[in-house]
PDB file of C-alpha atoms in Angstrom:
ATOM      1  CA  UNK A   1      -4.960 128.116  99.625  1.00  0.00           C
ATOM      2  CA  UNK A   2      -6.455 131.514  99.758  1.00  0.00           C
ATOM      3  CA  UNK A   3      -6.847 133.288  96.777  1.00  0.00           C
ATOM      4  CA  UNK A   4      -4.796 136.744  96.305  1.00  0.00           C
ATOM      5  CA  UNK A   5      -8.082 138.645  95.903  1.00  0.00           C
ATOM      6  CA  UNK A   6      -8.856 137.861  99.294  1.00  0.00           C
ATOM      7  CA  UNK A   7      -5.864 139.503 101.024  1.00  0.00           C
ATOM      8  CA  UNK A   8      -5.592 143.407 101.813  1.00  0.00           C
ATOM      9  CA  UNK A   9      -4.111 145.097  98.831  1.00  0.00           C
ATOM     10  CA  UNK A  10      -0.374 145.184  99.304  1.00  0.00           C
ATOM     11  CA  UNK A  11      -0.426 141.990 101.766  1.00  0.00           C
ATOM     12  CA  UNK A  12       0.023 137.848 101.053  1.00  0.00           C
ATOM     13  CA  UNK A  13       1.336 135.324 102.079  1.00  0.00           C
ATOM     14  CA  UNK A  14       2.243 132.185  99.505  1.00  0.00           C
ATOM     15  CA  UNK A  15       3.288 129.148  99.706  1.00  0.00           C
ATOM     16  CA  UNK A  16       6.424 127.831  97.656  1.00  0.00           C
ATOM     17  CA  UNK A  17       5.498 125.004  94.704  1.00  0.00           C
ATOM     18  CA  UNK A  18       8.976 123.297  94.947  1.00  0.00           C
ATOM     19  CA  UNK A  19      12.564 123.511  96.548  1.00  0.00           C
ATOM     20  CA  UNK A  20      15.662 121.970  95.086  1.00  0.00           C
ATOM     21  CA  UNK A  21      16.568 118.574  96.732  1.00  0.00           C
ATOM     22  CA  UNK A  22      19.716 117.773  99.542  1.00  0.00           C
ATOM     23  CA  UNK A  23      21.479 116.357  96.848  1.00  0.00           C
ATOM     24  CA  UNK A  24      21.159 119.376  94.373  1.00  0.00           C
ATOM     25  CA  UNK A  25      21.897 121.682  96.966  1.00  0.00           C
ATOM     26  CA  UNK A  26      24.996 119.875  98.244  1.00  0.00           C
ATOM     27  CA  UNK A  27      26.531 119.793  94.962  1.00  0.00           C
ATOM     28  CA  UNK A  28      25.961 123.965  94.354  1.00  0.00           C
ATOM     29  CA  UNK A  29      27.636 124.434  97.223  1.00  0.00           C
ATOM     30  CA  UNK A  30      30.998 123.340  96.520  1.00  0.00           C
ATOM     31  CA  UNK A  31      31.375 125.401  93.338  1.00  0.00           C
ATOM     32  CA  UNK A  32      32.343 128.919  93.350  1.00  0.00           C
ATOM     33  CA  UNK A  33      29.723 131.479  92.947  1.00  0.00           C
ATOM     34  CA  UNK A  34      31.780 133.200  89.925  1.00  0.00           C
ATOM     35  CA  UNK A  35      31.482 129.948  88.023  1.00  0.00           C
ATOM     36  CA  UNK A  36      27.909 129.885  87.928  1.00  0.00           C
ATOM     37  CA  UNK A  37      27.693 133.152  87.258  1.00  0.00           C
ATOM     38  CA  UNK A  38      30.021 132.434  84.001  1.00  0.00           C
ATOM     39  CA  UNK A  39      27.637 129.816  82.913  1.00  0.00           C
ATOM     40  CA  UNK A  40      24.512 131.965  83.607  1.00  0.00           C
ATOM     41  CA  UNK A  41      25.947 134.574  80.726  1.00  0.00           C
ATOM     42  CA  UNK A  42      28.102 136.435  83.285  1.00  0.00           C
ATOM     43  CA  UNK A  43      25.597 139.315  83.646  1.00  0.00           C
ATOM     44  CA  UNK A  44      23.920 137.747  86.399  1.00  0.00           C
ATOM     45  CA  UNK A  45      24.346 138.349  90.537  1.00  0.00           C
ATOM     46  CA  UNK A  46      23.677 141.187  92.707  1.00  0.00           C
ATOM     47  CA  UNK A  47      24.965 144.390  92.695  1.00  0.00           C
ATOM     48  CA  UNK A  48      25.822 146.428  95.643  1.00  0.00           C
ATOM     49  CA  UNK A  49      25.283 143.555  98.776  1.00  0.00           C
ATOM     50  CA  UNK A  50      28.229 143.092 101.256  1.00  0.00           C
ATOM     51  CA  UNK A  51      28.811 139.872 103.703  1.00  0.00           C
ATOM     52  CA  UNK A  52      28.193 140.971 106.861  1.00  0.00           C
ATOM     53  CA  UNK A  53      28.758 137.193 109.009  1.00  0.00           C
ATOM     54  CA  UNK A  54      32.422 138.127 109.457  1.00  0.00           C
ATOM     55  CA  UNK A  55      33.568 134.542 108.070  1.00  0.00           C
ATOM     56  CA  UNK A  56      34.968 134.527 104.149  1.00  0.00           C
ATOM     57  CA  UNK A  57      34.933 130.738 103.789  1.00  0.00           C
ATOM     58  CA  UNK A  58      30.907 130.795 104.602  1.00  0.00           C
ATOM     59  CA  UNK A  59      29.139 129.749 102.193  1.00  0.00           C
ATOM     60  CA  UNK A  60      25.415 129.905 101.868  1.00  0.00           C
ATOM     61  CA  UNK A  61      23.153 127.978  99.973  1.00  0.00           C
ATOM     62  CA  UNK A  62      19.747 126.662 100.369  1.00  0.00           C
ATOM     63  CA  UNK A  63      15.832 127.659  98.551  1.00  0.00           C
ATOM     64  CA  UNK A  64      14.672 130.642  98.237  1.00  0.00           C
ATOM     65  CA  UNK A  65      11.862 132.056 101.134  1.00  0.00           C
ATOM     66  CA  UNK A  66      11.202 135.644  99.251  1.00  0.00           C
ATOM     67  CA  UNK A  67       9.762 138.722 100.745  1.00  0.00           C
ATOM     68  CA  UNK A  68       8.800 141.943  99.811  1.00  0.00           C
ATOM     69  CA  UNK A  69       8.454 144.757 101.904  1.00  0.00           C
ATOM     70  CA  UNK A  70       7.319 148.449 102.551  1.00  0.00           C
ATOM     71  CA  UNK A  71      11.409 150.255 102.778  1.00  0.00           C
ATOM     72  CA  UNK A  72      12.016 149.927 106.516  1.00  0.00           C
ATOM     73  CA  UNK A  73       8.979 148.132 107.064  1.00  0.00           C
ATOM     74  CA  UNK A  74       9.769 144.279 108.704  1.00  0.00           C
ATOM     75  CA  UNK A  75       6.862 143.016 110.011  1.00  0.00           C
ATOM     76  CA  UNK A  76       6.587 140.439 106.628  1.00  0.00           C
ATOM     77  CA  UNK A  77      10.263 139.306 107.725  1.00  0.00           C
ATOM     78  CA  UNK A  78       9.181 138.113 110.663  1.00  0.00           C
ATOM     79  CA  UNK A  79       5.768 136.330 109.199  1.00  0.00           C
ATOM     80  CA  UNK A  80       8.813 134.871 106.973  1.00  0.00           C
ATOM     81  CA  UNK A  81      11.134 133.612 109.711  1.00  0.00           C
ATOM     82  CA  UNK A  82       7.998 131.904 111.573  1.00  0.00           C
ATOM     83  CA  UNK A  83       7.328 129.933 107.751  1.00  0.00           C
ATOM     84  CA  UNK A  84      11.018 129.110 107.276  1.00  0.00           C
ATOM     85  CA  UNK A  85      12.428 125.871 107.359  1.00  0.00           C
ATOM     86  CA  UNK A  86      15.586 124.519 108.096  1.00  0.00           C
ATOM     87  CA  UNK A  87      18.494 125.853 105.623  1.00  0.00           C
ATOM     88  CA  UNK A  88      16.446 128.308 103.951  1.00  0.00           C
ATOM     89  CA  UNK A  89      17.611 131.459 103.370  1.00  0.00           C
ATOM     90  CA  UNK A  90      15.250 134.834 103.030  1.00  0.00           C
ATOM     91  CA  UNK A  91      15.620 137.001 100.682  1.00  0.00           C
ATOM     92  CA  UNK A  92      14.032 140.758 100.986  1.00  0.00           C
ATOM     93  CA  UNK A  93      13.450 143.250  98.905  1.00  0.00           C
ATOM     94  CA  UNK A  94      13.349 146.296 100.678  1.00  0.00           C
ATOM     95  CA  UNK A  95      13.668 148.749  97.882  1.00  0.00           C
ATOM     96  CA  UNK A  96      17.697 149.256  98.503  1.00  0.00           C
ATOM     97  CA  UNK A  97      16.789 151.539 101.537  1.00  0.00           C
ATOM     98  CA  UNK A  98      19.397 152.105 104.214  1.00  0.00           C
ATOM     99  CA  UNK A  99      17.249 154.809 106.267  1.00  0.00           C
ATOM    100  CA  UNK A 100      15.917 151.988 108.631  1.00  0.00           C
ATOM    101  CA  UNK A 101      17.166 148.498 109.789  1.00  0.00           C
ATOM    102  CA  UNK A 102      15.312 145.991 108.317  1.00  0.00           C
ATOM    103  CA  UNK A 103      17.086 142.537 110.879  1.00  0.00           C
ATOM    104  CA  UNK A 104      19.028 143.144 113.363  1.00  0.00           C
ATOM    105  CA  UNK A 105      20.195 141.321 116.767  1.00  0.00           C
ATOM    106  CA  UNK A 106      16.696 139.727 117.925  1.00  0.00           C
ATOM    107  CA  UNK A 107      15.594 138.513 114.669  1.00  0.00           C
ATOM    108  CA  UNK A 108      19.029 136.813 114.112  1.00  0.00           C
ATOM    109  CA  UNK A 109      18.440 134.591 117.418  1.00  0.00           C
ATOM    110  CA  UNK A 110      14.916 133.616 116.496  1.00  0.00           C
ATOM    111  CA  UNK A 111      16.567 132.935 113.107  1.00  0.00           C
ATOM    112  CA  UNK A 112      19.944 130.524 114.659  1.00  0.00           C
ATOM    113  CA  UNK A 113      16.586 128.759 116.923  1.00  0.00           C
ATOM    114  CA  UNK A 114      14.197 127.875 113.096  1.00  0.00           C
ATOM    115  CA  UNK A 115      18.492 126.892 111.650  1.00  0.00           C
ATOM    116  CA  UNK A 116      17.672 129.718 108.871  1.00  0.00           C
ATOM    117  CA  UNK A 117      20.707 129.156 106.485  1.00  0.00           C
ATOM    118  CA  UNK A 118      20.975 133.011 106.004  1.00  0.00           C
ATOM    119  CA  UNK A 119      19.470 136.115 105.030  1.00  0.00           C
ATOM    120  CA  UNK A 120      20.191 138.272 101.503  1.00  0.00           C
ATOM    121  CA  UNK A 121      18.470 141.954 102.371  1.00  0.00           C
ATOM    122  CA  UNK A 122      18.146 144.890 100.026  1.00  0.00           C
ATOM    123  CA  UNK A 123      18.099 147.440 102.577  1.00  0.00           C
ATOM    124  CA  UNK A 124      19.805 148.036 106.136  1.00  0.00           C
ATOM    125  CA  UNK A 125      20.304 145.814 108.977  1.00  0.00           C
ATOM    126  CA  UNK A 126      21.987 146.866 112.185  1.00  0.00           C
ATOM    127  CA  UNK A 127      23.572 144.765 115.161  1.00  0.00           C
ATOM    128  CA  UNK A 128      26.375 144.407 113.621  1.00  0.00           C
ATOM    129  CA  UNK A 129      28.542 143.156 116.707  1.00  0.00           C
ATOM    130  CA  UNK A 130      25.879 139.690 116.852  1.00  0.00           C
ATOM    131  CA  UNK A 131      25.863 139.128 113.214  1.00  0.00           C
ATOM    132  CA  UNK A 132      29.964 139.201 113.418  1.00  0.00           C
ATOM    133  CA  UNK A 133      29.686 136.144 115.859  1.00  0.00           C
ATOM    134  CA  UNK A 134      28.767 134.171 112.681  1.00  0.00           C
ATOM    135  CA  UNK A 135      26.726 130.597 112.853  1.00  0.00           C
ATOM    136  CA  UNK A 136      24.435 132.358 110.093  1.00  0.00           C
ATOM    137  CA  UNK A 137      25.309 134.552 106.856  1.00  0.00           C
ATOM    138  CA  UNK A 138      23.184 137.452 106.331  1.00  0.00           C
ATOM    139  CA  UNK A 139      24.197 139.740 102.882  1.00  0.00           C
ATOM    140  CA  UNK A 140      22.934 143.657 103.236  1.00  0.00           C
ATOM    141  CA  UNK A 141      23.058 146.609 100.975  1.00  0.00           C
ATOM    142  CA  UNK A 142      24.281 148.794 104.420  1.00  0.00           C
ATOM    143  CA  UNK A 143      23.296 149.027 107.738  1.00  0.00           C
ATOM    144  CA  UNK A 144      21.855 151.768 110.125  1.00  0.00           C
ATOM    145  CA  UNK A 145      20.942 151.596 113.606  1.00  0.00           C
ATOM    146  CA  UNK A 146      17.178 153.325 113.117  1.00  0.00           C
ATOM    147  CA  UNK A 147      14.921 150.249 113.908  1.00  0.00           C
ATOM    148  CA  UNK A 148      12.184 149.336 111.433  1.00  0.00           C
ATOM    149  CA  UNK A 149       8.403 149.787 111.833  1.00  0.00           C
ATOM    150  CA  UNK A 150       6.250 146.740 111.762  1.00  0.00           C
ATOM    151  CA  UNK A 151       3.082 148.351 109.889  1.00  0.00           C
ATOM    152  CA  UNK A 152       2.938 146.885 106.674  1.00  0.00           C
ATOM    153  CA  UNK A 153       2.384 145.637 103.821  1.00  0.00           C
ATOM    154  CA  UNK A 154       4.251 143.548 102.712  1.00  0.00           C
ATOM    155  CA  UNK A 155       4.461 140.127 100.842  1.00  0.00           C
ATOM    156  CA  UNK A 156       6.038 136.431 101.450  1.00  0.00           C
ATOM    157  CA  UNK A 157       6.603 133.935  98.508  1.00  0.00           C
ATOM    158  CA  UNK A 158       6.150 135.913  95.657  1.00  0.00           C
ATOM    159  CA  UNK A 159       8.400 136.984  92.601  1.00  0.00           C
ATOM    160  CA  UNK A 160      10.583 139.580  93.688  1.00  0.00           C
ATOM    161  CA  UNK A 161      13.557 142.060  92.686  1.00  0.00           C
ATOM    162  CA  UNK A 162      16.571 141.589  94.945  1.00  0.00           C
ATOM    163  CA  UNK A 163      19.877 143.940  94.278  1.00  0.00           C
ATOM    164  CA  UNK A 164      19.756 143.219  90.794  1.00  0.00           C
ATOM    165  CA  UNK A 165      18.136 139.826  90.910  1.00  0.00           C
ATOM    166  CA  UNK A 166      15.019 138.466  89.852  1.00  0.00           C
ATOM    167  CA  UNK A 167      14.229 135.716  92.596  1.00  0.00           C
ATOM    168  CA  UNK A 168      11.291 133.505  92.687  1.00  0.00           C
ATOM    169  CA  UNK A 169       9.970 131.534  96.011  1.00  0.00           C
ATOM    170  CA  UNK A 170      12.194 128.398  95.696  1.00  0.00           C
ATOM    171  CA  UNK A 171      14.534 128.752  93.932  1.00  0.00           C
ATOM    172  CA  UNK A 172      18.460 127.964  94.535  1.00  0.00           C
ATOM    173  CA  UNK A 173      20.312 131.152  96.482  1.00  0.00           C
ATOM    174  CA  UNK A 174      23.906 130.552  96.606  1.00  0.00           C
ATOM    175  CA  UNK A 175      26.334 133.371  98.007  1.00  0.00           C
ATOM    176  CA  UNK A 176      30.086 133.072  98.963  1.00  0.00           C
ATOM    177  CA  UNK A 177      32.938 136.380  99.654  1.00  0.00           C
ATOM    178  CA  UNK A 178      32.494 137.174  95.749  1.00  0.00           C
ATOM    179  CA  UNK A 179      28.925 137.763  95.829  1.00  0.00           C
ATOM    180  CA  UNK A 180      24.782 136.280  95.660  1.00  0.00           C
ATOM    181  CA  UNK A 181      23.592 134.773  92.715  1.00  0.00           C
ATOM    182  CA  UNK A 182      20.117 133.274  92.213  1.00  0.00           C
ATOM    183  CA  UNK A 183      19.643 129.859  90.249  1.00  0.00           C
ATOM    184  CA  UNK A 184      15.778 129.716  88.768  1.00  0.00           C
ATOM    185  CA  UNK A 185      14.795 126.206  89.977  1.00  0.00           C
ATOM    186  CA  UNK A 186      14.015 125.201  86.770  1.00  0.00           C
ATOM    187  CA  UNK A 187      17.468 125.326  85.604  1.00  0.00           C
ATOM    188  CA  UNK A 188      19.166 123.610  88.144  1.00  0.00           C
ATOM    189  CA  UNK A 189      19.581 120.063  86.654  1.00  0.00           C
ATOM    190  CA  UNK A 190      20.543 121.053  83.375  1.00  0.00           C
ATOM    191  CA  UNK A 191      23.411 124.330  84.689  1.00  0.00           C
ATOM    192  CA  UNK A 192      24.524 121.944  87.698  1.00  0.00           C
ATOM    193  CA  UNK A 193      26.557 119.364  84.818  1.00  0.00           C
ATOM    194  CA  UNK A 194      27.884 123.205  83.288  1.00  0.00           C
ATOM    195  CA  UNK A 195      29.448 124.675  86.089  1.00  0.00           C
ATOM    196  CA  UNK A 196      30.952 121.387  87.183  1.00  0.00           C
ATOM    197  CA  UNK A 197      32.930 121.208  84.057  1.00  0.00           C
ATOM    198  CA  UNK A 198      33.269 125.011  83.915  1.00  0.00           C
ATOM    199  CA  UNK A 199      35.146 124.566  87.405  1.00  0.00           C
ATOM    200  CA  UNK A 200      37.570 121.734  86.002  1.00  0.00           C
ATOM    201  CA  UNK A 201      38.453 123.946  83.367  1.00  0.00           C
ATOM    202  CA  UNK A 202      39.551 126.994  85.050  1.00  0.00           C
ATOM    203  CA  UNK A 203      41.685 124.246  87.606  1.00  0.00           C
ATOM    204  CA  UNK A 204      43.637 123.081  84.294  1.00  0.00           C
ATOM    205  CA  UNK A 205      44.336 126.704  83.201  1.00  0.00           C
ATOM    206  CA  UNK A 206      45.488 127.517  87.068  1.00  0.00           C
ATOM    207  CA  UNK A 207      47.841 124.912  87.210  1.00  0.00           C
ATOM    208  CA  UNK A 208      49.115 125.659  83.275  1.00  0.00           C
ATOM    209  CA  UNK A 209      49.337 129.061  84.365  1.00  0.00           C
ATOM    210  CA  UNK A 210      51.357 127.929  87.367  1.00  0.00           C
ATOM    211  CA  UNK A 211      53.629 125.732  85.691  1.00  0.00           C
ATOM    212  CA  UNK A 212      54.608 128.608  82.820  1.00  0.00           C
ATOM    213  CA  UNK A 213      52.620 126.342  80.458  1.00  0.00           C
ATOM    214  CA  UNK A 214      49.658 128.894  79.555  1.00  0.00           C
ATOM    215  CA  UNK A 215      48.829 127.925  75.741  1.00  0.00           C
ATOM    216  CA  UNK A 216      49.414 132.173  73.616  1.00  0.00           C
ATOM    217  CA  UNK A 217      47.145 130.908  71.050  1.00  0.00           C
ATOM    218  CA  UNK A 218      44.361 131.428  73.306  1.00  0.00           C
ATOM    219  CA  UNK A 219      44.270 134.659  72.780  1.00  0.00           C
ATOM    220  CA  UNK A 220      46.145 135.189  70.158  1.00  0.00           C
ATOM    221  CA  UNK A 221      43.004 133.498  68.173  1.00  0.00           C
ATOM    222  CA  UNK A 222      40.662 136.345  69.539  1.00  0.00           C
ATOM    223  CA  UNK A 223      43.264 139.246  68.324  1.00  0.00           C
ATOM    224  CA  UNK A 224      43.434 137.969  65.061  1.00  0.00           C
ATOM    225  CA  UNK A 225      39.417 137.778  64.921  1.00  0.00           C
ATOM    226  CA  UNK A 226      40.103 141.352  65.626  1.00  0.00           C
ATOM    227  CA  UNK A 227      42.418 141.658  62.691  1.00  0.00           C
ATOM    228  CA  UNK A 228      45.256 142.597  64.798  1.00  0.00           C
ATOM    229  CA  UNK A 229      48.413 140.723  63.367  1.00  0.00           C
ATOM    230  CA  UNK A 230      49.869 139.027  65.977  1.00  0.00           C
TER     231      UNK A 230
END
């Protein structure tokens, strides 16, 4: 592989180490993305991204293919699209810029032909009639219709900041109508068993809560932490 010193400053293109397995993925999918935000310390997801697929019941999940570009810059996108594999989904950080599309209508296509899983962009995209007709997810902080330049630099498969997120090439992306949240890969196996239970929880408390059978001392116990005499 070629070392970072040889690339033009502000330009490279990595390679990811690992991706989570079929199996691993699978399993993320099914559980809401508030859950694993609970279990993550609930200060984790990003801030300020809308769906833009027009379907609520997608939901994306799949490794990580980061990129970092210049704001309204795309020509790394597209480097990004031609590396992607089946199911991944790219994730840009474009600097929270909504002055100039960063995907739009074209780049969509090329991604439906590589069966991209989605796209999570901090910045702009425009097109918004295609991206409605669904059959990928894309999340966006806005969108514009001022087209990008494709200049430069820009990076693929490196650590990046994403609307609040710290995302590293591989690791697990998983966004439904609530929001995007970013699983480290090396915290999959161990969280996966956590928000599992997590999930069977909050189903016992929704059907107590439906039958009239929610339990006071649940929070009666934090009040009188509080010293409040209840």
């Amino acid at each position: 592989m070629t070392s970072r010193t040889e690339w033009p400053a502000g330009y490279f293109i990595g390679q990811r180490d690992q991706v989570p397995d079929p199996a691993t993925i699978e399993a993320f999918r099914r559980l809401p993305v508030p859950n694993i935000g609970d279990c993550m310390g609930r200060s984790i997801g990003a801030i300020g991204l809308q769906p833009y697929h027009g379907d609520n019941g997608v939901v994306l999940c799949g490794p990580a293919l980061t990129v970092k570009v210049r704001p309204g810059d795309n020509l790394m996108i597209h480097k990004a699209i031609e590396m992607a594999q089946p199911g991944d989904v790219i994730v840009v950080d474009g600097s929270g810029d909504l002055t100039q599309a960063l995907i739009g209508g074209l780049m969509r296509t090329s991604a439906l032909t590589k069966k991209i899983a989605g796209f999570v962009i901090d910045g702009a995209i425009r097109d918004l009639n295609e991206w409605t007709e669904g059959g990928i997810a894309v999340y966006a902080r806005g969108n514009t219709l001022r087209g990008p330049s494709k200049d430069g630099p820009g990076q693929v498969n490196v650590p990046i900041s994403c609307a609040g997120l710290l995302v590293n090439p591989g690791d697990l992306i998983v966004a439904d109508v609530d929001g995007v949240i970013a699983i480290p890969y090396a915290e999959l196996q161990d969280l996966l068993p956590k928000v599992q239970k997590h999930a069977q929880r909050e189903e016992q408390i929704r059907v107590n809560n439906a039958s009239g059978t929610t339990d006071p001392e649940r929070f009666n116990s934090l009040l009188r932490a509080k010293g409040c005499p209840v």
